[in-house]
PDB file of C-alpha atoms in Angstrom:
ATOM      1  CA  GLY H   1       0.000   0.000   0.000  1.00  0.00           C
ATOM      2  CA  GLU H   2       0.887   3.651  -0.064  1.00  0.00           C
ATOM      3  CA  ASP H   3       3.357   4.993   2.460  1.00  0.00           C
ATOM      4  CA  VAL H   4       4.129   8.549   3.548  1.00  0.00           C
ATOM      5  CA  GLU H   5       7.185   9.247   5.696  1.00  0.00           C
ATOM      6  CA  GLN H   6       8.179  12.288   7.712  1.00  0.00           C
ATOM      7  CA  SER H   7      10.828  12.980  10.306  1.00  0.00           C
ATOM      8  CA  LEU H   8       9.389  13.199  13.804  1.00  0.00           C
ATOM      9  CA  PHE H   9      10.892  16.418  15.067  1.00  0.00           C
ATOM     10  CA  LEU H  10      12.354  19.752  13.942  1.00  0.00           C
ATOM     11  CA  SER H  11      13.625  22.586  16.090  1.00  0.00           C
ATOM     12  CA  VAL H  12      14.396  26.103  14.794  1.00  0.00           C
ATOM     13  CA  ARG H  13      14.970  29.572  16.196  1.00  0.00           C
ATOM     14  CA  GLU H  14      12.406  32.308  15.803  1.00  0.00           C
ATOM     15  CA  GLY H  15      13.027  34.238  12.596  1.00  0.00           C
ATOM     16  CA  ASP H  16      14.808  31.359  10.849  1.00  0.00           C
ATOM     17  CA  SER H  17      13.317  29.343   8.008  1.00  0.00           C
ATOM     18  CA  SER H  18      11.896  25.891   8.692  1.00  0.00           C
ATOM     19  CA  VAL H  19      11.900  23.106   6.126  1.00  0.00           C
ATOM     20  CA  ILE H  20       9.723  20.073   6.765  1.00  0.00           C
ATOM     21  CA  ASN H  21      10.273  17.124   4.453  1.00  0.00           C
ATOM     22  CA  CYS H  22       8.025  14.313   3.318  1.00  0.00           C
ATOM     23  CA  THR H  23       8.485  11.314   1.037  1.00  0.00           C
ATOM     24  CA  TYR H  24       5.748   9.173  -0.443  1.00  0.00           C
ATOM     25  CA  THR H  25       5.603   5.982  -2.450  1.00  0.00           C
ATOM     26  CA  ASP H  26       2.380   6.194  -4.466  1.00  0.00           C
ATOM     27  CA  SER H  27       3.360   7.139  -8.027  1.00  0.00           C
ATOM     28  CA  SER H  28      -0.262   7.884  -8.888  1.00  0.00           C
ATOM     29  CA  SER H  29      -0.579  10.598  -6.240  1.00  0.00           C
ATOM     30  CA  THR H  30      -2.548  13.472  -7.646  1.00  0.00           C
ATOM     31  CA  TYR H  31      -2.710  15.916  -4.754  1.00  0.00           C
ATOM     32  CA  LEU H  32      -0.338  16.493  -1.873  1.00  0.00           C
ATOM     33  CA  TYR H  33      -1.449  18.349   1.232  1.00  0.00           C
ATOM     34  CA  TRP H  34       0.080  19.995   4.255  1.00  0.00           C
ATOM     35  CA  TYR H  35      -1.993  20.156   7.434  1.00  0.00           C
ATOM     36  CA  LYS H  36      -1.120  21.876  10.711  1.00  0.00           C
ATOM     37  CA  GLN H  37      -2.256  20.607  14.119  1.00  0.00           C
ATOM     38  CA  GLU H  38      -1.938  22.876  17.135  1.00  0.00           C
ATOM     39  CA  PRO H  39      -2.074  21.354  20.642  1.00  0.00           C
ATOM     40  CA  GLY H  40      -5.492  19.988  21.503  1.00  0.00           C
ATOM     41  CA  ALA H  41      -6.967  20.866  18.124  1.00  0.00           C
ATOM     42  CA  GLY H  42      -7.893  19.142  14.909  1.00  0.00           C
ATOM     43  CA  LEU H  43      -6.050  19.431  11.601  1.00  0.00           C
ATOM     44  CA  GLN H  44      -6.070  22.707   9.731  1.00  0.00           C
ATOM     45  CA  LEU H  45      -5.423  22.667   5.989  1.00  0.00           C
ATOM     46  CA  LEU H  46      -2.419  24.862   5.230  1.00  0.00           C
ATOM     47  CA  THR H  47      -1.881  24.376   1.539  1.00  0.00           C
ATOM     48  CA  TYR H  48      -1.903  21.789  -1.204  1.00  0.00           C
ATOM     49  CA  ILE H  49      -0.223  21.206  -4.531  1.00  0.00           C
ATOM     50  CA  PHE H  50      -1.233  19.282  -7.618  1.00  0.00           C
ATOM     51  CA  SER H  51       1.222  16.687  -8.821  1.00  0.00           C
ATOM     52  CA  ASN H  52       1.736  18.525 -12.123  1.00  0.00           C
ATOM     53  CA  MET H  53       3.216  21.509 -10.249  1.00  0.00           C
ATOM     54  CA  ASP H  54       6.774  21.930  -8.978  1.00  0.00           C
ATOM     55  CA  MET H  55       6.228  24.774  -6.566  1.00  0.00           C
ATOM     56  CA  LYS H  56       3.505  26.717  -4.858  1.00  0.00           C
ATOM     57  CA  GLN H  57       3.972  29.836  -2.753  1.00  0.00           C
ATOM     58  CA  ASP H  58       1.456  31.280  -0.328  1.00  0.00           C
ATOM     59  CA  GLN H  59       2.731  34.151   1.823  1.00  0.00           C
ATOM     60  CA  ARG H  60       5.339  32.639   4.194  1.00  0.00           C
ATOM     61  CA  LEU H  61       4.748  29.109   2.922  1.00  0.00           C
ATOM     62  CA  THR H  62       6.548  27.534  -0.023  1.00  0.00           C
ATOM     63  CA  VAL H  63       5.791  23.994  -1.150  1.00  0.00           C
ATOM     64  CA  LEU H  64       8.303  22.206  -3.373  1.00  0.00           C
ATOM     65  CA  LEU H  65       7.493  18.956  -5.142  1.00  0.00           C
ATOM     66  CA  ASN H  66      10.059  16.653  -6.736  1.00  0.00           C
ATOM     67  CA  LYS H  67       7.838  14.124  -8.429  1.00  0.00           C
ATOM     68  CA  LYS H  68      10.749  12.050  -9.721  1.00  0.00           C
ATOM     69  CA  ASP H  69      12.060  11.480  -6.190  1.00  0.00           C
ATOM     70  CA  LYS H  70       8.542  11.522  -4.648  1.00  0.00           C
ATOM     71  CA  HIS H  71       9.701  14.214  -2.246  1.00  0.00           C
ATOM     72  CA  LEU H  72       7.614  17.062  -0.897  1.00  0.00           C
ATOM     73  CA  SER H  73       8.777  19.884   1.333  1.00  0.00           C
ATOM     74  CA  LEU H  74       7.161  22.738   3.208  1.00  0.00           C
ATOM     75  CA  ARG H  75       9.267  25.822   3.862  1.00  0.00           C
ATOM     76  CA  ILE H  76       8.090  28.343   6.424  1.00  0.00           C
ATOM     77  CA  ALA H  77       9.886  31.680   6.138  1.00  0.00           C
ATOM     78  CA  ASP H  78      10.492  33.861   9.210  1.00  0.00           C
ATOM     79  CA  THR H  79       9.238  31.148  11.561  1.00  0.00           C
ATOM     80  CA  GLN H  80       7.305  32.427  14.566  1.00  0.00           C
ATOM     81  CA  THR H  81       6.541  30.831  17.930  1.00  0.00           C
ATOM     82  CA  GLY H  82       2.930  30.541  16.759  1.00  0.00           C
ATOM     83  CA  ASP H  83       4.126  28.152  14.062  1.00  0.00           C
ATOM     84  CA  SER H  84       4.983  25.567  16.733  1.00  0.00           C
ATOM     85  CA  ALA H  85       2.704  22.621  15.933  1.00  0.00           C
ATOM     86  CA  ILE H  86       2.635  19.210  14.315  1.00  0.00           C
ATOM     87  CA  TYR H  87       2.699  19.288  10.517  1.00  0.00           C
ATOM     88  CA  PHE H  88       1.214  16.421   8.523  1.00  0.00           C
ATOM     89  CA  CYS H  89       1.919  15.616   4.929  1.00  0.00           C
ATOM     90  CA  ALA H  90      -0.839  13.713   3.094  1.00  0.00           C
ATOM     91  CA  GLU H  91      -1.198  12.346  -0.395  1.00  0.00           C
ATOM     92  CA  GLY H  92      -4.373  11.796  -2.353  1.00  0.00           C
ATOM     93  CA  ASP H  93      -5.041   9.804  -5.479  1.00  0.00           C
ATOM     94  CA  ASN H  94      -7.643  10.745  -8.093  1.00  0.00           C
ATOM     95  CA  ASN H  95      -8.476   7.080  -8.434  1.00  0.00           C
ATOM     96  CA  ALA H  96      -9.282   6.830  -4.728  1.00  0.00           C
ATOM     97  CA  GLY H  97     -11.713   9.720  -4.487  1.00  0.00           C
ATOM     98  CA  ASN H  98     -11.004  11.810  -1.417  1.00  0.00           C
ATOM     99  CA  MET H  99      -9.021   9.142   0.405  1.00  0.00           C
ATOM    100  CA  LEU H 100      -5.820  10.470   1.895  1.00  0.00           C
ATOM    101  CA  THR H 101      -2.738   8.718   3.245  1.00  0.00           C
ATOM    102  CA  PHE H 102      -1.084  10.681   6.048  1.00  0.00           C
ATOM    103  CA  GLY H 103       2.485  10.757   7.268  1.00  0.00           C
ATOM    104  CA  GLY H 104       3.240  10.385  10.957  1.00  0.00           C
ATOM    105  CA  GLY H 105       3.604  14.132  11.474  1.00  0.00           C
ATOM    106  CA  THR H 106       6.593  16.381  12.186  1.00  0.00           C
ATOM    107  CA  ARG H 107       6.598  18.275  15.453  1.00  0.00           C
ATOM    108  CA  LEU H 108       8.030  21.758  14.862  1.00  0.00           C
ATOM    109  CA  MET H 109       9.374  23.553  17.898  1.00  0.00           C
ATOM    110  CA  VAL H 110      10.243  27.227  17.531  1.00  0.00           C
ATOM    111  CA  LYS H 111      12.600  28.631  20.141  1.00  0.00           C
ATOM    112  CA  PRO H 112      12.423  32.356  21.001  1.00  0.00           C
TER     113      PRO H 112
ATOM    114  CA  ASP P   1     -16.111  28.535   6.563  1.00  0.00           C
ATOM    115  CA  VAL P   2     -16.606  24.812   6.907  1.00  0.00           C
ATOM    116  CA  LYS P   3     -17.521  23.763  10.406  1.00  0.00           C
ATOM    117  CA  VAL P   4     -16.995  20.201  11.580  1.00  0.00           C
ATOM    118  CA  THR P   5     -18.129  19.728  15.148  1.00  0.00           C
ATOM    119  CA  GLN P   6     -17.323  16.764  17.356  1.00  0.00           C
ATOM    120  CA  SER P   7     -19.625  16.400  20.321  1.00  0.00           C
ATOM    121  CA  SER P   8     -16.990  15.928  23.013  1.00  0.00           C
ATOM    122  CA  ARG P   9     -13.406  17.143  23.386  1.00  0.00           C
ATOM    123  CA  TYR P  10     -12.619  14.683  26.191  1.00  0.00           C
ATOM    124  CA  LEU P  11     -14.332  11.455  27.125  1.00  0.00           C
ATOM    125  CA  VAL P  12     -13.566   8.804  29.734  1.00  0.00           C
ATOM    126  CA  LYS P  13     -15.258   5.421  29.550  1.00  0.00           C
ATOM    127  CA  ARG P  14     -14.815   1.962  31.047  1.00  0.00           C
ATOM    128  CA  THR P  15     -13.780  -1.272  29.394  1.00  0.00           C
ATOM    129  CA  GLY P  16     -16.752  -3.061  27.886  1.00  0.00           C
ATOM    130  CA  GLU P  17     -18.947   0.023  27.563  1.00  0.00           C
ATOM    131  CA  LYS P  18     -20.610   0.951  24.286  1.00  0.00           C
ATOM    132  CA  VAL P  19     -19.272   4.346  23.243  1.00  0.00           C
ATOM    133  CA  PHE P  20     -20.713   6.801  20.737  1.00  0.00           C
ATOM    134  CA  LEU P  21     -18.670   9.577  19.146  1.00  0.00           C
ATOM    135  CA  GLU P  22     -20.684  12.107  17.185  1.00  0.00           C
ATOM    136  CA  CYS P  23     -19.649  14.360  14.334  1.00  0.00           C
ATOM    137  CA  VAL P  24     -21.695  17.008  12.530  1.00  0.00           C
ATOM    138  CA  GLN P  25     -20.757  19.129   9.519  1.00  0.00           C
ATOM    139  CA  ASP P  26     -22.635  22.138   8.223  1.00  0.00           C
ATOM    140  CA  MET P  27     -21.476  22.360   4.609  1.00  0.00           C
ATOM    141  CA  ASP P  28     -23.575  19.673   2.942  1.00  0.00           C
ATOM    142  CA  HIS P  29     -20.494  17.540   2.302  1.00  0.00           C
ATOM    143  CA  GLU P  30     -21.097  14.116   0.829  1.00  0.00           C
ATOM    144  CA  ASN P  31     -17.989  12.461   2.282  1.00  0.00           C
ATOM    145  CA  MET P  32     -17.296  11.984   5.963  1.00  0.00           C
ATOM    146  CA  PHE P  33     -14.397  10.190   7.650  1.00  0.00           C
ATOM    147  CA  TRP P  34     -13.334   8.880  11.046  1.00  0.00           C
ATOM    148  CA  TYR P  35      -9.640   8.628  11.909  1.00  0.00           C
ATOM    149  CA  ARG P  36      -7.722   7.763  15.012  1.00  0.00           C
ATOM    150  CA  GLN P  37      -4.462   9.488  15.788  1.00  0.00           C
ATOM    151  CA  ASP P  38      -1.714   7.880  17.832  1.00  0.00           C
ATOM    152  CA  PRO P  39       1.796   9.259  18.478  1.00  0.00           C
ATOM    153  CA  GLY P  40       4.195   8.471  15.636  1.00  0.00           C
ATOM    154  CA  LEU P  41       1.512   6.685  13.600  1.00  0.00           C
ATOM    155  CA  GLY P  42      -0.129   9.704  12.017  1.00  0.00           C
ATOM    156  CA  LEU P  43      -3.796   9.386  11.151  1.00  0.00           C
ATOM    157  CA  ARG P  44      -5.279   6.021  10.370  1.00  0.00           C
ATOM    158  CA  LEU P  45      -8.628   5.743   8.661  1.00  0.00           C
ATOM    159  CA  ILE P  46     -11.253   3.731  10.535  1.00  0.00           C
ATOM    160  CA  TYR P  47     -14.346   4.170   8.350  1.00  0.00           C
ATOM    161  CA  PHE P  48     -15.653   6.575   5.788  1.00  0.00           C
ATOM    162  CA  SER P  49     -19.014   7.320   4.229  1.00  0.00           C
ATOM    163  CA  TYR P  50     -19.745   8.802   0.825  1.00  0.00           C
ATOM    164  CA  ASP P  51     -23.482   9.135   1.235  1.00  0.00           C
ATOM    165  CA  VAL P  52     -26.309   8.640   3.695  1.00  0.00           C
ATOM    166  CA  LYS P  53     -26.501   5.030   4.870  1.00  0.00           C
ATOM    167  CA  MET P  54     -23.347   4.192   2.901  1.00  0.00           C
ATOM    168  CA  LYS P  55     -20.126   3.187   4.624  1.00  0.00           C
ATOM    169  CA  GLU P  56     -16.789   1.700   3.717  1.00  0.00           C
ATOM    170  CA  LYS P  57     -14.110   0.179   5.923  1.00  0.00           C
ATOM    171  CA  GLY P  58     -10.846   2.012   6.213  1.00  0.00           C
ATOM    172  CA  ASP P  59      -7.508   0.618   7.308  1.00  0.00           C
ATOM    173  CA  ILE P  60      -8.409  -0.288  10.909  1.00  0.00           C
ATOM    174  CA  PRO P  61     -12.164  -0.985  11.227  1.00  0.00           C
ATOM    175  CA  GLU P  62     -11.914  -3.798  13.776  1.00  0.00           C
ATOM    176  CA  GLY P  63     -13.771  -3.033  16.982  1.00  0.00           C
ATOM    177  CA  TYR P  64     -15.658  -0.106  15.437  1.00  0.00           C
ATOM    178  CA  SER P  65     -18.864   0.501  13.545  1.00  0.00           C
ATOM    179  CA  VAL P  66     -20.422   3.649  12.093  1.00  0.00           C
ATOM    180  CA  SER P  67     -23.811   5.121  11.371  1.00  0.00           C
ATOM    181  CA  ARG P  68     -24.840   7.756   8.865  1.00  0.00           C
ATOM    182  CA  GLU P  69     -28.598   8.262   9.021  1.00  0.00           C
ATOM    183  CA  LYS P  70     -28.433  11.915   7.972  1.00  0.00           C
ATOM    184  CA  LYS P  71     -26.058  13.633   5.579  1.00  0.00           C
ATOM    185  CA  GLU P  72     -24.688  16.022   8.176  1.00  0.00           C
ATOM    186  CA  ARG P  73     -24.028  13.487  10.928  1.00  0.00           C
ATOM    187  CA  PHE P  74     -21.559  10.612  11.101  1.00  0.00           C
ATOM    188  CA  SER P  75     -21.302   8.555  14.280  1.00  0.00           C
ATOM    189  CA  LEU P  76     -18.473   6.268  15.352  1.00  0.00           C
ATOM    190  CA  ILE P  77     -19.452   3.422  17.679  1.00  0.00           C
ATOM    191  CA  LEU P  78     -17.176   1.351  19.865  1.00  0.00           C
ATOM    192  CA  GLU P  79     -19.304  -1.730  20.472  1.00  0.00           C
ATOM    193  CA  SER P  80     -17.356  -2.898  23.535  1.00  0.00           C
ATOM    194  CA  ALA P  81     -14.597  -0.462  24.420  1.00  0.00           C
ATOM    195  CA  SER P  82     -11.141  -1.787  25.146  1.00  0.00           C
ATOM    196  CA  THR P  83      -8.050  -0.070  26.555  1.00  0.00           C
ATOM    197  CA  ASN P  84      -6.262  -0.234  23.187  1.00  0.00           C
ATOM    198  CA  GLN P  85      -8.926   2.082  21.817  1.00  0.00           C
ATOM    199  CA  THR P  86      -7.661   4.909  23.997  1.00  0.00           C
ATOM    200  CA  SER P  87      -6.729   7.507  21.398  1.00  0.00           C
ATOM    201  CA  MET P  88      -7.514  10.815  19.761  1.00  0.00           C
ATOM    202  CA  TYR P  89     -10.392  10.470  17.297  1.00  0.00           C
ATOM    203  CA  LEU P  90     -10.738  12.906  14.426  1.00  0.00           C
ATOM    204  CA  CYS P  91     -13.703  13.398  12.143  1.00  0.00           C
ATOM    205  CA  ALA P  92     -13.400  14.999   8.695  1.00  0.00           C
ATOM    206  CA  SER P  93     -15.670  15.848   5.790  1.00  0.00           C
ATOM    207  CA  SER P  94     -15.227  16.819   2.157  1.00  0.00           C
ATOM    208  CA  LEU P  95     -17.055  17.402  -1.079  1.00  0.00           C
ATOM    209  CA  VAL P  96     -17.034  14.647  -3.698  1.00  0.00           C
ATOM    210  CA  PRO P  97     -14.595  15.967  -6.348  1.00  0.00           C
ATOM    211  CA  SER P  98     -11.237  14.450  -5.615  1.00  0.00           C
ATOM    212  CA  ASP P  99      -9.457  17.804  -5.569  1.00  0.00           C
ATOM    213  CA  GLN P 100     -11.485  18.935  -2.575  1.00  0.00           C
ATOM    214  CA  PRO P 101      -9.552  18.791   0.702  1.00  0.00           C
ATOM    215  CA  GLN P 102     -10.818  17.221   3.895  1.00  0.00           C
ATOM    216  CA  HIS P 103     -11.859  19.533   6.716  1.00  0.00           C
ATOM    217  CA  PHE P 104     -11.348  18.345  10.270  1.00  0.00           C
ATOM    218  CA  GLY P 105     -13.065  18.720  13.604  1.00  0.00           C
ATOM    219  CA  ASP P 106     -11.130  19.486  16.800  1.00  0.00           C
ATOM    220  CA  GLY P 107     -10.946  15.873  17.858  1.00  0.00           C
ATOM    221  CA  THR P 108     -12.181  13.784  20.786  1.00  0.00           C
ATOM    222  CA  ARG P 109      -9.593  12.483  23.216  1.00  0.00           C
ATOM    223  CA  LEU P 110     -11.027   9.192  24.433  1.00  0.00           C
ATOM    224  CA  SER P 111      -9.652   7.318  27.430  1.00  0.00           C
ATOM    225  CA  ILE P 112     -10.798   3.775  28.159  1.00  0.00           C
ATOM    226  CA  LEU P 113     -10.095   2.689  31.743  1.00  0.00           C
TER     227      LEU P 113
END
């Protein structure tokens, strides 16, 4: 079956850039998502990218997709303490409707 | 804005009890999902529903059942709760086109004693 992998933990200083990485195995992935989960809350959709795109930018967020290597990254510029959360990568397949496969989540800690 | 509401944020039940987790969405979404979230395992799909009275098993349906009598409401049922079902449970909903993202509720943290 499909697999999505993320590192468990990332620590950065306030004001630095954060880069959260994700790899996936499903070559028929159509959409790739980034969700943010703050403590005690559900998942909030941050951004998503179609598999025919290489990059998507949305304010402080930049998503890069290397389809050949099945590698997705989320860059957060000027990271703030409010960005501390767990970030989930998820992949979706057109052939599977709205079914998503999630990674294990990366906990981002931002130090003042 | 899409609103997905889960009835309880925290719930404590005893082994062997029948437990109901409720989820309501207000955007007329066809698809609804139940996940459980455990540390390091990400989200695992328990059941999903693509229409009223329709349901499909996800990756880990054992020990669970679901009910979707109305479009806006999707219930997760633990028939006889066990301690290994202690977890965070997340409900999500989405429109049918496959480019539509899932929207999540705030989760229910369930403890089975």
